[in-house]
Coordinates of C-alpha atoms in Angstrom, one line a residue:
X362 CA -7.5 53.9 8.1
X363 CA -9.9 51.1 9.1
X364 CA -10.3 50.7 13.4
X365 CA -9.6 46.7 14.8
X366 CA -10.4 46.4 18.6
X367 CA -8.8 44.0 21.0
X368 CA -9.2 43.7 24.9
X369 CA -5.1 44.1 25.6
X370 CA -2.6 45.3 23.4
X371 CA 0.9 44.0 24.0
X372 CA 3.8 46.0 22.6
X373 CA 6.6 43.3 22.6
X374 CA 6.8 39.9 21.7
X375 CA 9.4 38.8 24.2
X376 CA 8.8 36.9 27.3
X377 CA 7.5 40.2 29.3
X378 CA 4.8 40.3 26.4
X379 CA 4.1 36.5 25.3
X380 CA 4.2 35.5 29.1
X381 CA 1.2 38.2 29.7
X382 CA -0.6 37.0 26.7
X383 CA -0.1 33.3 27.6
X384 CA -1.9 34.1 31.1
X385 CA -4.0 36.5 29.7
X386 CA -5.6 33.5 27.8
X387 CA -5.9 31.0 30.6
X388 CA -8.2 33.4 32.0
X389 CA -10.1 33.9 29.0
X390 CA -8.8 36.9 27.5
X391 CA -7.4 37.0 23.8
X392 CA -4.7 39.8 23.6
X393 CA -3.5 41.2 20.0
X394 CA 0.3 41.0 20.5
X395 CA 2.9 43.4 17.7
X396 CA 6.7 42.9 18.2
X397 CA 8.3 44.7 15.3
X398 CA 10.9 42.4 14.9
X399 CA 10.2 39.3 12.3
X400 CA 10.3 36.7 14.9
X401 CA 11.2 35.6 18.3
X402 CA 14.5 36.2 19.4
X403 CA 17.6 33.8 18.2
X404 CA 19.7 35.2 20.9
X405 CA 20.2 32.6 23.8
X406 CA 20.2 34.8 26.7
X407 CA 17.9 35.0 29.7
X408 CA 18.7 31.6 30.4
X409 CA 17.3 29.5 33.5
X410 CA 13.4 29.3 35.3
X411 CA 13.2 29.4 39.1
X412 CA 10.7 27.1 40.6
X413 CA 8.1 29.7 40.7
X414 CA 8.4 30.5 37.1
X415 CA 8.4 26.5 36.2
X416 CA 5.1 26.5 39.1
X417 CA 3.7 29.4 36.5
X418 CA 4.5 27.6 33.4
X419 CA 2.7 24.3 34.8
X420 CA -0.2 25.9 34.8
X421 CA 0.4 27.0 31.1
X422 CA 0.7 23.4 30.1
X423 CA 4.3 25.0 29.1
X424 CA 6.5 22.8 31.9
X425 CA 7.0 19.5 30.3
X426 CA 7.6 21.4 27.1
X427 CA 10.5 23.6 28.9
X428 CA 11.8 20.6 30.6
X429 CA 12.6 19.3 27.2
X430 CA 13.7 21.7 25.4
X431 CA 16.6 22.2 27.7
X432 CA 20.3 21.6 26.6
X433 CA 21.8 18.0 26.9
X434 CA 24.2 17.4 29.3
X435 CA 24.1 16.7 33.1
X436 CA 20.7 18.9 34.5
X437 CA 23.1 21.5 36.3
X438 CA 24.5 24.8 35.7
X439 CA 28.4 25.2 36.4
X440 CA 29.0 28.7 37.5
X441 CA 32.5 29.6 38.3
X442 CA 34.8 32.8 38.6
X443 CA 38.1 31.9 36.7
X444 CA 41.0 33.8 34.9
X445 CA 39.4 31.8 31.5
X446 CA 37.2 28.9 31.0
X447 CA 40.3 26.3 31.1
X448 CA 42.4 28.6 33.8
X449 CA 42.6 29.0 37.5
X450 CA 39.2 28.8 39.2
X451 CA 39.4 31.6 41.5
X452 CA 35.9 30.9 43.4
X453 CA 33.1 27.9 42.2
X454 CA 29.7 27.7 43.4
X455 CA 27.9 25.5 41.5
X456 CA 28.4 23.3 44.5
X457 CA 26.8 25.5 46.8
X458 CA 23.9 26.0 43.9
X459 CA 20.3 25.8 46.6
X460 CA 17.8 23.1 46.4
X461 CA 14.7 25.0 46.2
X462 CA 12.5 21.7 47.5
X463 CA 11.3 22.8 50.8
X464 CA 10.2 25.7 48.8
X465 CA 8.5 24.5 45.6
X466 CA 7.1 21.4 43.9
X467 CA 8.4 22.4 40.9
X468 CA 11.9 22.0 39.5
X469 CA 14.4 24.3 38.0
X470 CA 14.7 25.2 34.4
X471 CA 17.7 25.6 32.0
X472 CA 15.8 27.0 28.8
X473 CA 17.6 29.7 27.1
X474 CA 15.3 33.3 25.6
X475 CA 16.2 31.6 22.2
X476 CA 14.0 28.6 23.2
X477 CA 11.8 29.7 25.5
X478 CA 9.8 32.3 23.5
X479 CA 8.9 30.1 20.5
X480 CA 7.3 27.7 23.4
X481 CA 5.2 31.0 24.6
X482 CA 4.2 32.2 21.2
X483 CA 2.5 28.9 20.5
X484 CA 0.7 28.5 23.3
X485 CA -0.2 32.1 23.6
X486 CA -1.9 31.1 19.7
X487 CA -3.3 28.5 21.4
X488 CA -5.2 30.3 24.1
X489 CA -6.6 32.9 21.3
X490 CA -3.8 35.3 21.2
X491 CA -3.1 37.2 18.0
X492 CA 0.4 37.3 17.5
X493 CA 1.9 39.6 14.6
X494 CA 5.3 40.3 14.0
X495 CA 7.3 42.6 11.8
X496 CA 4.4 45.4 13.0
X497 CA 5.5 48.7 15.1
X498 CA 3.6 50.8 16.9
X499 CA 3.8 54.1 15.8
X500 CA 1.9 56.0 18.4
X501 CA -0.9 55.8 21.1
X502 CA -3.4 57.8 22.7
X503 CA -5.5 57.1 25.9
X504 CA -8.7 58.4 27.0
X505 CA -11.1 57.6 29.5
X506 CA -12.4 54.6 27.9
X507 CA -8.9 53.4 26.5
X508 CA -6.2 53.1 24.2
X509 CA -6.5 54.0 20.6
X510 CA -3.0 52.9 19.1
X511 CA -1.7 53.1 14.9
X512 CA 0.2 50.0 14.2
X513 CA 2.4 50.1 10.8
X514 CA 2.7 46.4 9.3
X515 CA 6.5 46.7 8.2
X516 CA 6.0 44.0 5.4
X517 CA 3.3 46.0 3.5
X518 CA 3.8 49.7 5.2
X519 CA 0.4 49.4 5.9
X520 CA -0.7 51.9 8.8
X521 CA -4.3 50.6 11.0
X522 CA -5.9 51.5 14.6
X523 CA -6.3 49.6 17.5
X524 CA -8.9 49.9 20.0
X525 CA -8.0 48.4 23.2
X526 CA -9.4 48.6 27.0
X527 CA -5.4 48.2 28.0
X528 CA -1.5 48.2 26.7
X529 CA 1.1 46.6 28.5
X530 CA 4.5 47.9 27.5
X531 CA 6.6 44.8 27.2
X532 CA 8.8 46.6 24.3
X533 CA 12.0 46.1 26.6
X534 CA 14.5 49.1 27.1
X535 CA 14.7 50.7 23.7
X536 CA 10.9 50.3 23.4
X537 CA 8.8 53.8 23.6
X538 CA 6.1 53.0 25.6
X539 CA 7.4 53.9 28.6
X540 CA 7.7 57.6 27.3
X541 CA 4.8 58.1 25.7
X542 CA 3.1 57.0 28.8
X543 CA 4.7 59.9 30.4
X544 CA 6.6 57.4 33.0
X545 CA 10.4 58.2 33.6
X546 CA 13.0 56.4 34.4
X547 CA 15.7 56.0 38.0
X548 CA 18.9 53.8 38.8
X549 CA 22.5 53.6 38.2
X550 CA 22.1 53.7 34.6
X551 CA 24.5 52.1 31.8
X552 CA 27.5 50.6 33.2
X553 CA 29.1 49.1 30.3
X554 CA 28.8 48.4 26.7
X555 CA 29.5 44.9 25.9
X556 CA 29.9 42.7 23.0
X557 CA 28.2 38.8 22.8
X558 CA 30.5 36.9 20.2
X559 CA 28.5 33.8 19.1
X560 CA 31.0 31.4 17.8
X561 CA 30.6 27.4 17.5
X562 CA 34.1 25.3 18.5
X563 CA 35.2 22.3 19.4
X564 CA 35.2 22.5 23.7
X565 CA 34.0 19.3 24.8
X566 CA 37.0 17.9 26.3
X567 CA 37.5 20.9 28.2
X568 CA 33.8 21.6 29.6
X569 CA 32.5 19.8 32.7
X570 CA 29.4 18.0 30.9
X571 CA 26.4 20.5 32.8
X572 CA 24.0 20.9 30.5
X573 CA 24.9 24.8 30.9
X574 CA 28.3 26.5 31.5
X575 CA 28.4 29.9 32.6
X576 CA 31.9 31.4 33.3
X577 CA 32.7 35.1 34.5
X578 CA 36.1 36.2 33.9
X579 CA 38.3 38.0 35.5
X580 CA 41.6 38.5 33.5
X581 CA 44.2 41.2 32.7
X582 CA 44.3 40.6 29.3
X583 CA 40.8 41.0 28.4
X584 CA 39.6 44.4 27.6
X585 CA 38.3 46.2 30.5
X586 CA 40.1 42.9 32.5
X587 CA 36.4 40.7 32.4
X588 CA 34.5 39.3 30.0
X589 CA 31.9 36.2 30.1
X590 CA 31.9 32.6 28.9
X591 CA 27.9 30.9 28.1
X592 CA 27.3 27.8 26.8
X593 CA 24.0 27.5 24.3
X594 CA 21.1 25.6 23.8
X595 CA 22.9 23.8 21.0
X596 CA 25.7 21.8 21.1
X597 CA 29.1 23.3 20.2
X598 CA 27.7 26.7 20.0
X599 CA 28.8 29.3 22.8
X600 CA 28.6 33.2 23.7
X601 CA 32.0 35.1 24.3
X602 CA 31.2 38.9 25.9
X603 CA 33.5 40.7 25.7
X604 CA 34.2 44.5 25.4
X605 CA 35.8 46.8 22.8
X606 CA 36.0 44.4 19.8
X607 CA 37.6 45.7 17.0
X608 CA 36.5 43.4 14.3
X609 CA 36.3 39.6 14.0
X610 CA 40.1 38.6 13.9
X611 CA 40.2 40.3 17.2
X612 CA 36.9 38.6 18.0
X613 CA 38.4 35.8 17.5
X614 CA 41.7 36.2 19.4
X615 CA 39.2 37.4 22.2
X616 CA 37.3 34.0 22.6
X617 CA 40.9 32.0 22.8
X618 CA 41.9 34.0 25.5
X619 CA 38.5 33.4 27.1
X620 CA 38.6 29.8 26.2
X621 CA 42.5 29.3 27.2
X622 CA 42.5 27.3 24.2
X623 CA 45.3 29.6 21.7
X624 CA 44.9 27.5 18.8
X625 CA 41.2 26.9 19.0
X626 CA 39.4 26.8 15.4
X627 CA 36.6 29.2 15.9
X628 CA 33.9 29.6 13.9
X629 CA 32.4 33.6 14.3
X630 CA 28.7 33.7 14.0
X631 CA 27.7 37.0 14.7
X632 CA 28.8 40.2 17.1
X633 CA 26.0 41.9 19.0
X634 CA 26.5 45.0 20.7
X635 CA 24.6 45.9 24.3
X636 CA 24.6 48.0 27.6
X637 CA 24.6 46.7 31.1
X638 CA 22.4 49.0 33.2
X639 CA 20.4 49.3 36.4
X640 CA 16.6 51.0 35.3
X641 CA 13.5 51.3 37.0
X642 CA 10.7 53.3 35.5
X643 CA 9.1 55.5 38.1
X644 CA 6.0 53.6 38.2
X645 CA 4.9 50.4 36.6
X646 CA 1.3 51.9 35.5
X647 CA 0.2 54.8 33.9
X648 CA -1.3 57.1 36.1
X649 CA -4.8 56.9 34.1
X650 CA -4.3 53.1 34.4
X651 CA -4.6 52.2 31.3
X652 CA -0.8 51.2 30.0
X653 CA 1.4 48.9 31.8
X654 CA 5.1 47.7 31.9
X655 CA 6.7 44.3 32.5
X656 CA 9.9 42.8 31.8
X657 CA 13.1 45.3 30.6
X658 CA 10.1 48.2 29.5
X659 CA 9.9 48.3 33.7
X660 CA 12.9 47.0 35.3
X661 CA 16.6 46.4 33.2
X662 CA 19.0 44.2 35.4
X663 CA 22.5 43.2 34.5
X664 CA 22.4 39.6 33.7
X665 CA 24.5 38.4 36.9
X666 CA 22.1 35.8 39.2
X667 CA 20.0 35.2 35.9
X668 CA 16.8 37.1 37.2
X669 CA 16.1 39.0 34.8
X670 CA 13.8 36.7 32.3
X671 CA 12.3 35.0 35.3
X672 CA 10.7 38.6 36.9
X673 CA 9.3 39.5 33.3
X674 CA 7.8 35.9 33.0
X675 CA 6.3 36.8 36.5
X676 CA 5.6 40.1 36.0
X677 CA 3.0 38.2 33.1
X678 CA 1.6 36.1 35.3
X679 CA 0.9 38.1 38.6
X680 CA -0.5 41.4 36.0
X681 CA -2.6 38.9 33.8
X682 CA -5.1 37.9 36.1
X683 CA -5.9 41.2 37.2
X684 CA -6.2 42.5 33.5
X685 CA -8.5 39.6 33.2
X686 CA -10.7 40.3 36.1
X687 CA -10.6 43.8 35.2
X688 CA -11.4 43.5 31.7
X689 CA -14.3 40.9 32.5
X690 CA -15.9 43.7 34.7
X691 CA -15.4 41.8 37.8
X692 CA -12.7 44.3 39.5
X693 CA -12.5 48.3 39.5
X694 CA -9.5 49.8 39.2
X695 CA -7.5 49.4 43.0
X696 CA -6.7 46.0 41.3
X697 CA -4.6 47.3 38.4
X698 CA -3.2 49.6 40.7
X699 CA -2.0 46.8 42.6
X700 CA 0.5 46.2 39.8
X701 CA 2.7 49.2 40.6
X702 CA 2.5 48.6 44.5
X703 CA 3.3 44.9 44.2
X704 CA 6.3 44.5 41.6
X705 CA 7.9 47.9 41.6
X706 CA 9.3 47.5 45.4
X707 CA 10.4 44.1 44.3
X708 CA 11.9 44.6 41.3
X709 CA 14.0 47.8 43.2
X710 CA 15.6 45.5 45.3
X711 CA 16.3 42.9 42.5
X712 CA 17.7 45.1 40.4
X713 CA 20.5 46.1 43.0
X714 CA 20.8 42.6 44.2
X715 CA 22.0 41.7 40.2
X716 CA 24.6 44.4 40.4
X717 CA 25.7 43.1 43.6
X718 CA 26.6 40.2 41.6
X719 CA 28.3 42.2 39.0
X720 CA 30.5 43.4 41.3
X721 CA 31.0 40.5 43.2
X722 CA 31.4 38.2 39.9
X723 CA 32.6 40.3 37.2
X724 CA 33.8 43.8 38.4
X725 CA 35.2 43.9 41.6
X726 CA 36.5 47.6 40.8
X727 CA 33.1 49.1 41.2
X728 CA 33.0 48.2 44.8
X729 CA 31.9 50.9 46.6
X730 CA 29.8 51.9 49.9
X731 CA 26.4 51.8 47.6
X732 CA 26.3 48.0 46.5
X733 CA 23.8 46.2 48.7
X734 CA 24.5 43.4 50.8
X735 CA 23.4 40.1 49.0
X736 CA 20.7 38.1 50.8
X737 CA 20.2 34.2 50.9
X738 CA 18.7 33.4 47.4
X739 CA 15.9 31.2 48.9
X740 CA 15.0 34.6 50.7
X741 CA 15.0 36.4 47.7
X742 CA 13.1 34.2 45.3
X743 CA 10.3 33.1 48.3
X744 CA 10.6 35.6 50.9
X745 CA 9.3 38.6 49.3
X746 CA 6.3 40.5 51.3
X747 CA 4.0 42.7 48.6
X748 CA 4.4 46.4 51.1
X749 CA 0.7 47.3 49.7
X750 CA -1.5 46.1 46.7
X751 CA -4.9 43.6 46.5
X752 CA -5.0 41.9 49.6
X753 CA -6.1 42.8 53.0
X754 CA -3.9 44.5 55.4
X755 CA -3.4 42.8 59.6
X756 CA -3.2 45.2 62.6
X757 CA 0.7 46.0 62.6
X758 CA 1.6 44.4 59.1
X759 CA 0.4 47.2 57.0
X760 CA 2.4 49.3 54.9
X761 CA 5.0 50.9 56.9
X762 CA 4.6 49.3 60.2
X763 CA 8.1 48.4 62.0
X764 CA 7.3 44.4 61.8
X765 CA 6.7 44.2 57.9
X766 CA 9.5 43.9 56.6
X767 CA 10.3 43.4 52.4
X768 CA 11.6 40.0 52.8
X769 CA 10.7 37.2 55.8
X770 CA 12.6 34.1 55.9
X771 CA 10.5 31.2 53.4
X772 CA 11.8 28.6 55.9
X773 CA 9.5 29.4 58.8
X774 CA 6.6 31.5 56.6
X775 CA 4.0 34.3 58.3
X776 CA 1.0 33.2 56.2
X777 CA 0.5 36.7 55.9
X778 CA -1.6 38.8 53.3
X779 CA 0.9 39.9 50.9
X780 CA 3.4 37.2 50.5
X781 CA 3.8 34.2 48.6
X782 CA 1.2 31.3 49.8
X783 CA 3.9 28.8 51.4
X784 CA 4.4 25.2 49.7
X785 CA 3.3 22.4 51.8
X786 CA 3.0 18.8 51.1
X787 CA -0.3 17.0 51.3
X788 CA -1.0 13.6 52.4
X789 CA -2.1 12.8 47.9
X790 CA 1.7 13.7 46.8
X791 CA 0.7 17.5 45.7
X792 CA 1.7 20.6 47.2
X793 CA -1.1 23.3 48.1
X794 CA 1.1 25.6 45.4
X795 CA -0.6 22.7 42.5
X796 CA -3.7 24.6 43.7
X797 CA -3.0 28.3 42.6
X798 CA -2.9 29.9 39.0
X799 CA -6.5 30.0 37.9
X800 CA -8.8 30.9 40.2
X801 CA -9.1 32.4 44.0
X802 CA -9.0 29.2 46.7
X803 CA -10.1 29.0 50.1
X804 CA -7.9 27.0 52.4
X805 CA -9.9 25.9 55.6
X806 CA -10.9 22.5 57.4
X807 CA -14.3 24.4 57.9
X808 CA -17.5 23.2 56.7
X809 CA -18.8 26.7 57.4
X810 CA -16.2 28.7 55.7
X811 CA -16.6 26.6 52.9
X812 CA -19.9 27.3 52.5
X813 CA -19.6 31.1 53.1
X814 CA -16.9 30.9 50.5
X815 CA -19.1 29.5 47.4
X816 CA -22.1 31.6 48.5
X817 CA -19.9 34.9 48.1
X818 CA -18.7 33.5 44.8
X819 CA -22.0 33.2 43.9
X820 CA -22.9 36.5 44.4
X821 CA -19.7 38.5 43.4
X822 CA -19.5 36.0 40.3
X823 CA -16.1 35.4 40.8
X824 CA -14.6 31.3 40.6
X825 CA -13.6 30.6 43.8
X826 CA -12.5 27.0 44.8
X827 CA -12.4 25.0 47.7
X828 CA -10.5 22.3 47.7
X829 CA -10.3 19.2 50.2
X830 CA -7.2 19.7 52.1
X831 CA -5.8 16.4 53.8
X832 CA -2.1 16.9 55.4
X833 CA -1.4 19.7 57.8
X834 CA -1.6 22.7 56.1
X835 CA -2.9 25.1 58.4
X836 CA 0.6 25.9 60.6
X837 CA 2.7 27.2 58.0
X838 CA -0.1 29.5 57.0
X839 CA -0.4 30.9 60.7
X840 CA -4.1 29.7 61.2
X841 CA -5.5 26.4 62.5
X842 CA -7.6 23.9 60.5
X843 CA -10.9 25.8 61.5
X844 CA -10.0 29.3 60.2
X845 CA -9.4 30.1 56.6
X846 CA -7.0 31.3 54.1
X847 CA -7.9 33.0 51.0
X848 CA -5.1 33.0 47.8
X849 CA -5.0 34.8 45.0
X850 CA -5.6 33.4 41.5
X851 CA -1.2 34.0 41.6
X852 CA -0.7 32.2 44.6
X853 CA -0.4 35.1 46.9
X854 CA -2.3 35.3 49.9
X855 CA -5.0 37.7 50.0
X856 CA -6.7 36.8 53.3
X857 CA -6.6 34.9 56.4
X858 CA -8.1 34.3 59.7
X859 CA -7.0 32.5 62.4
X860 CA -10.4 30.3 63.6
X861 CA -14.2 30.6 62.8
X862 CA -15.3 33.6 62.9
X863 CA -17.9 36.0 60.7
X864 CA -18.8 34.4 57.4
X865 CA -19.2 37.4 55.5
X866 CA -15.7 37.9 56.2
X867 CA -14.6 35.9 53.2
X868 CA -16.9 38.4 50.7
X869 CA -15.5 41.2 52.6
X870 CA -11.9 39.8 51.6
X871 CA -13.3 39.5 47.6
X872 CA -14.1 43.0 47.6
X873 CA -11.3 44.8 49.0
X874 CA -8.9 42.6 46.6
X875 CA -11.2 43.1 43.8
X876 CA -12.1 46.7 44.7
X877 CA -15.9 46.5 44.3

């Protein structure tokens, strides 16, 4: 058995696993990626980007590509809660869908899984990744230096090792890496086992026009009295789920009652069974460090408010630059660990806010005292506040202090170390978010932070910009033009203070984010 070696191996070729490898080689880093299927997913689920993820995917070079790879139609998602797609609407709010501009540069996306990851895989080639598919993992062992992991090509049954520095489990719910990194597992667990029937049919002159469709039903007649109505990335091609399907003529009696068309020539494509469930794993990092988790490997949602591709596209992107650093020898290990204390919290509180939806959409008969109160979506996707991780803490907004709360309101944002870096216009047309997704910035009006800044990059060798700021940055980041604001190379803010003050505050800042 001959030995390979590799900086990051990525079990999982999904968009947990191809996101982190797509970042992963922006900053420089090739990753060997295995996914034991043959190819990229033909399933088109996980639909939609949120204007962070499309602010993520700029800096890929992946956001014109996204943009037009999404389905024709009006750029708009219907989403409605009906007794079947041509039936009585029983609540719409596609009307009250958010505009997300005070919030972002960047637009929504409607990009299905099936799309989406093809797009990844080839840029992740493009930035050095090694992609192979049809090859499992058979096992893995870490020591203090790393991984040492046997991969099995499926093709030729050929068995190999892998040395890597790090694994990120991106092998979704069914994956074992989760296991054999000795992490367990919390939440609700399954709810439901479903059925997606992928059918093509005739339903334009029943269908709005949006570009996607997305109906939850809430009938008697269905089995377990709801099922779900998606449209596709391709014309005249939908998903039916549905539960307890008996074989396709009942398939197909299944998607005419969800259609409310009874004489609708359907065309079956193929039945997939799944689960619904709530998961967390206990921890989001080994406790040696070395192995990972991102997407459903560290977090399984139900699909309801359409979070659940979007937090393993960012789970790539806020992990990646931290592997990077960490692999380049330019961070010890308090940054890694900064994975666990940043997205797990987050991630908790998503996954409950998705079965809120459930419940609230689809299955109003698991009400009950435990489903969480849902919070304002612009809260939710902007607001969040890191408890702990790489950045500094303030005097009374460290973890645990009664003023720090999980979520603050995006519309009037603290500036504060630990949460998103707030989008604000500047005089050119671009937003201080174009700034973020490579590199560490310094925000300040001061010549002398400026210059402290690029002298402590010098010395830490570590990129740090600092860009010419003209518009009024400095309020929403709760400083004035004189002080500073250092942001992460994921747009969260690491550092601030309010005026001039101690120069070798800003290499102070590097360090206790890098831990060095």
């Amino acid at each position: 058995m001959h030995t390979r070696s590799t900086p990051v191996l990525i079990v999982g070729a999904g968009l947990g696993g191809l996101s982190t490898a797509v970042f992963l080689g922006l900053h420089g880093v090739p990753a060997l990626v295995v996914e034991r299927h043959p190819g990229t997913s033909q399933e088109p689920k996980a639909r939609g980007q949120m204007p962070a993820t499309m602010e993520a995917l700029r800096v890929a070079g992946l956001a014109e590509g996204f943009q037009a790879a999404a389905p024709p139609g009006r750029p708009e998602m219907t989403i409605v809660i009906a007794t079947s797609v041509t039936g009585r609407v029983l609540h719409s709010f596609t009307e009250a869908m958010p505009d997300f501009g005070r919030f972002s540069p960047a637009p929504t996306g409607l990009v299905s899984q099936e799309r989406a990851e093809p797009l990844l895989a080839a840029r992740a080639g493009e930035l050095g990744a090694d992609i192979r598919f049809s090859t499992r993992m058979e096992s893995f062992a870490a020591d203090e230096d790393g991984i040492t992991a046997v991969l099995r090509d499926l093709a030729t049954d050929e068995t190999y090792e892998v040395r890597a520095a790090y694994l990120v489990g991106a092998d979704g719910h069914r994956g074992g890496v989760r296991e054999a990194a000795g992490i367990g597992a919390h939440g609700r667990g399954v709810l439901e086992e479903s059925t997606s029937l992928l059918f093509e049919a005739s339903l334009d002159p029943v269908l709005d026009g949006a570009a996607v469709q997305m109906h939850y039903l809430q009938n008697p007649e269905l089995p377990g009295g709801s099922g779900m109505f998606v449209s596709t990335d391709t014309p005249g091609r939908f998903v039916a789920v549905v539960q307890d399907v008996r074989d396709d003529d009942h398939a197909r009696e299944l998607i005419r009652l969800i259609t409310g068309v009874p004489d609708l020539d359907v065309k079956l494509l193929s039945r997939t069974t799944w689960s619904t469930a709530c998961r967390i794993a206990d921890r989001f990092s080994s406790a040696d460090g070395r192995v990972h988790l991102v997407g459903d490997a560290a977090h399984l949602m139900p699909p309801t408010g359409g979070q659940g591709g979007n937090t393993a596209v960012m789970d790539g992107f806020h992990l990646a630059w931290k592997l990077a650093a960490t692999v380049r020898g330019q961070a010890g290990p308090g940054l890694l660990a900064g994975h666990d204390a940043e997205r797990r919290p987050f991630a908790e509180f998503l996954v409950e806010q998705q079965y809120a939806n459930l419940v609230h959409r689809a299955a109003p008969h698991l009400a009950d005292d435990t489903v969480a109160e849902r919070i304002d979506p612009a809260r939710l996707l902007f607001g969040y506040r890191c408890p702990a991780g790489a950045f500094t803490d303030e005097p009374g907004t460290g973890p645990g202090a009664a003023d720090a709360p999980l979520f603050e309101d995006p519309a009037a944002p603290s500036g504060r170390p630990g949460t998103r870096a707030p989008h604000v216009a500047l005089a050119d047309g671009t937003s201080t978010r174009d700034l973020y997704g490579r590199d560490f910035v310094l925000l300040t009006g001061s010549p002398a932070w400026r210059s402290a800044a690029l002298a402590a990059a010098e010395r830490l060798q570590v990129p740090v910009a600092v860009p010419g700021l003209d518009g009024p940055w400095a309020p929403a980041h709760g400083v004035t033009p004189s002080g500073a604001v250092l942001v992460r190379p994921d747009g969260i803010v690491a550092w601030r203070t309010a005026a001039t003050g101690d120069p070798r505050d800003v290499e102070r800042a590097l360090r206790t984010v890098l831990d060095r």
